[in-house]
Amino acid sequence: MRSKGKATKPSRMTWSDPDPDPELEPDTEPGSSEQEGSEASVRIGSSWRGSLRSGGRKRQGGTGGGGGGGGGGGRRRRQRSSSNKERSVRRLESNERERQRMHKLNNAFQALQEAIPHVKTDKKLSKIETLTLAKNYIKSLTGIILDMGACLPAEGVPSEDSAAKLLQCYQQHLEEEGEADLTQYLTHVHSLSQRS
DNA sequence: TAGGCCATCTGGTCCT
DNA sequence: AGGACCAGATGGCCTA
């Protein structure tokens, strides 16, 4: 069980709340406490974090599991030729880029959530819920498309004519099958709304 | 208060 | 070489 430390960092931003001040805690100096070849011990907020080595990366030439903690043994640090100040500046720039990257990722999650029916309005979905819901929605739509396979144009670029035919097919599908294909998806949506 | 979720920092690795 | 990507760590907020 990890501890839930005290409040030291500024209150966090949300997706829609663009970072007003990228300044970081002035006395943190990322990397400045790190001696060449020594164990890293950096200060984050008010707490000290010893030995970042163990937590490091796992991917070693491929996706998934791979190395695990094993790689930590003889891992070499990248040669550092720049000064502490230069490293600190690069770290801050890197942090900013990472923040922007995560904001873009969050925007994509937001867009995905808005693309899924029935979840726009009330409650904000968590990321895992968004992904799961999207998966189920895609599956249900796939089911519908497969059922309508006979109606789909065999080949070629879809024309206005084929689009109209597709719509007609879909309406016919709804008449015959109802929304059975969406049942699983809707059930999932319902269960989520029940929880909140 | 525990637990879930999130934002952010960080350093290693991959890619261009 | 530098940026992108990734995952671990940590702390804050919120809710049951």
PDB file of C-alpha atoms in Angstrom, chain A residues 8 13 47 103 109 126 135-136 141 143 150 152:
ATOM      1  CA  THR A   8       3.048  19.840  -1.478  1.00  0.00           C
ATOM      2  CA  MET A  13      -4.543  20.745 -13.729  1.00  0.00           C
ATOM      3  CA  SER A  47       9.690  13.578  -0.671  1.00  0.00           C
ATOM      4  CA  HIS A 103      -2.631  16.711 -22.975  1.00  0.00           C
ATOM      5  CA  PHE A 109      -9.629  10.322 -25.035  1.00  0.00           C
ATOM      6  CA  SER A 126     -12.506   7.157 -16.839  1.00  0.00           C
ATOM      7  CA  LYS A 135     -14.293  -1.570 -27.890  1.00  0.00           C
ATOM      8  CA  ASN A 136     -17.794  -2.874 -27.222  1.00  0.00           C
ATOM      9  CA  LEU A 141     -21.207  -2.115 -35.072  1.00  0.00           C
ATOM     10  CA  GLY A 143     -21.797  -7.290 -35.874  1.00  0.00           C
ATOM     11  CA  ALA A 150     -25.347  -9.185 -48.347  1.00  0.00           C
ATOM     12  CA  LEU A 152     -22.916  -4.197 -49.053  1.00  0.00           C
TER      13      LEU A 152
END
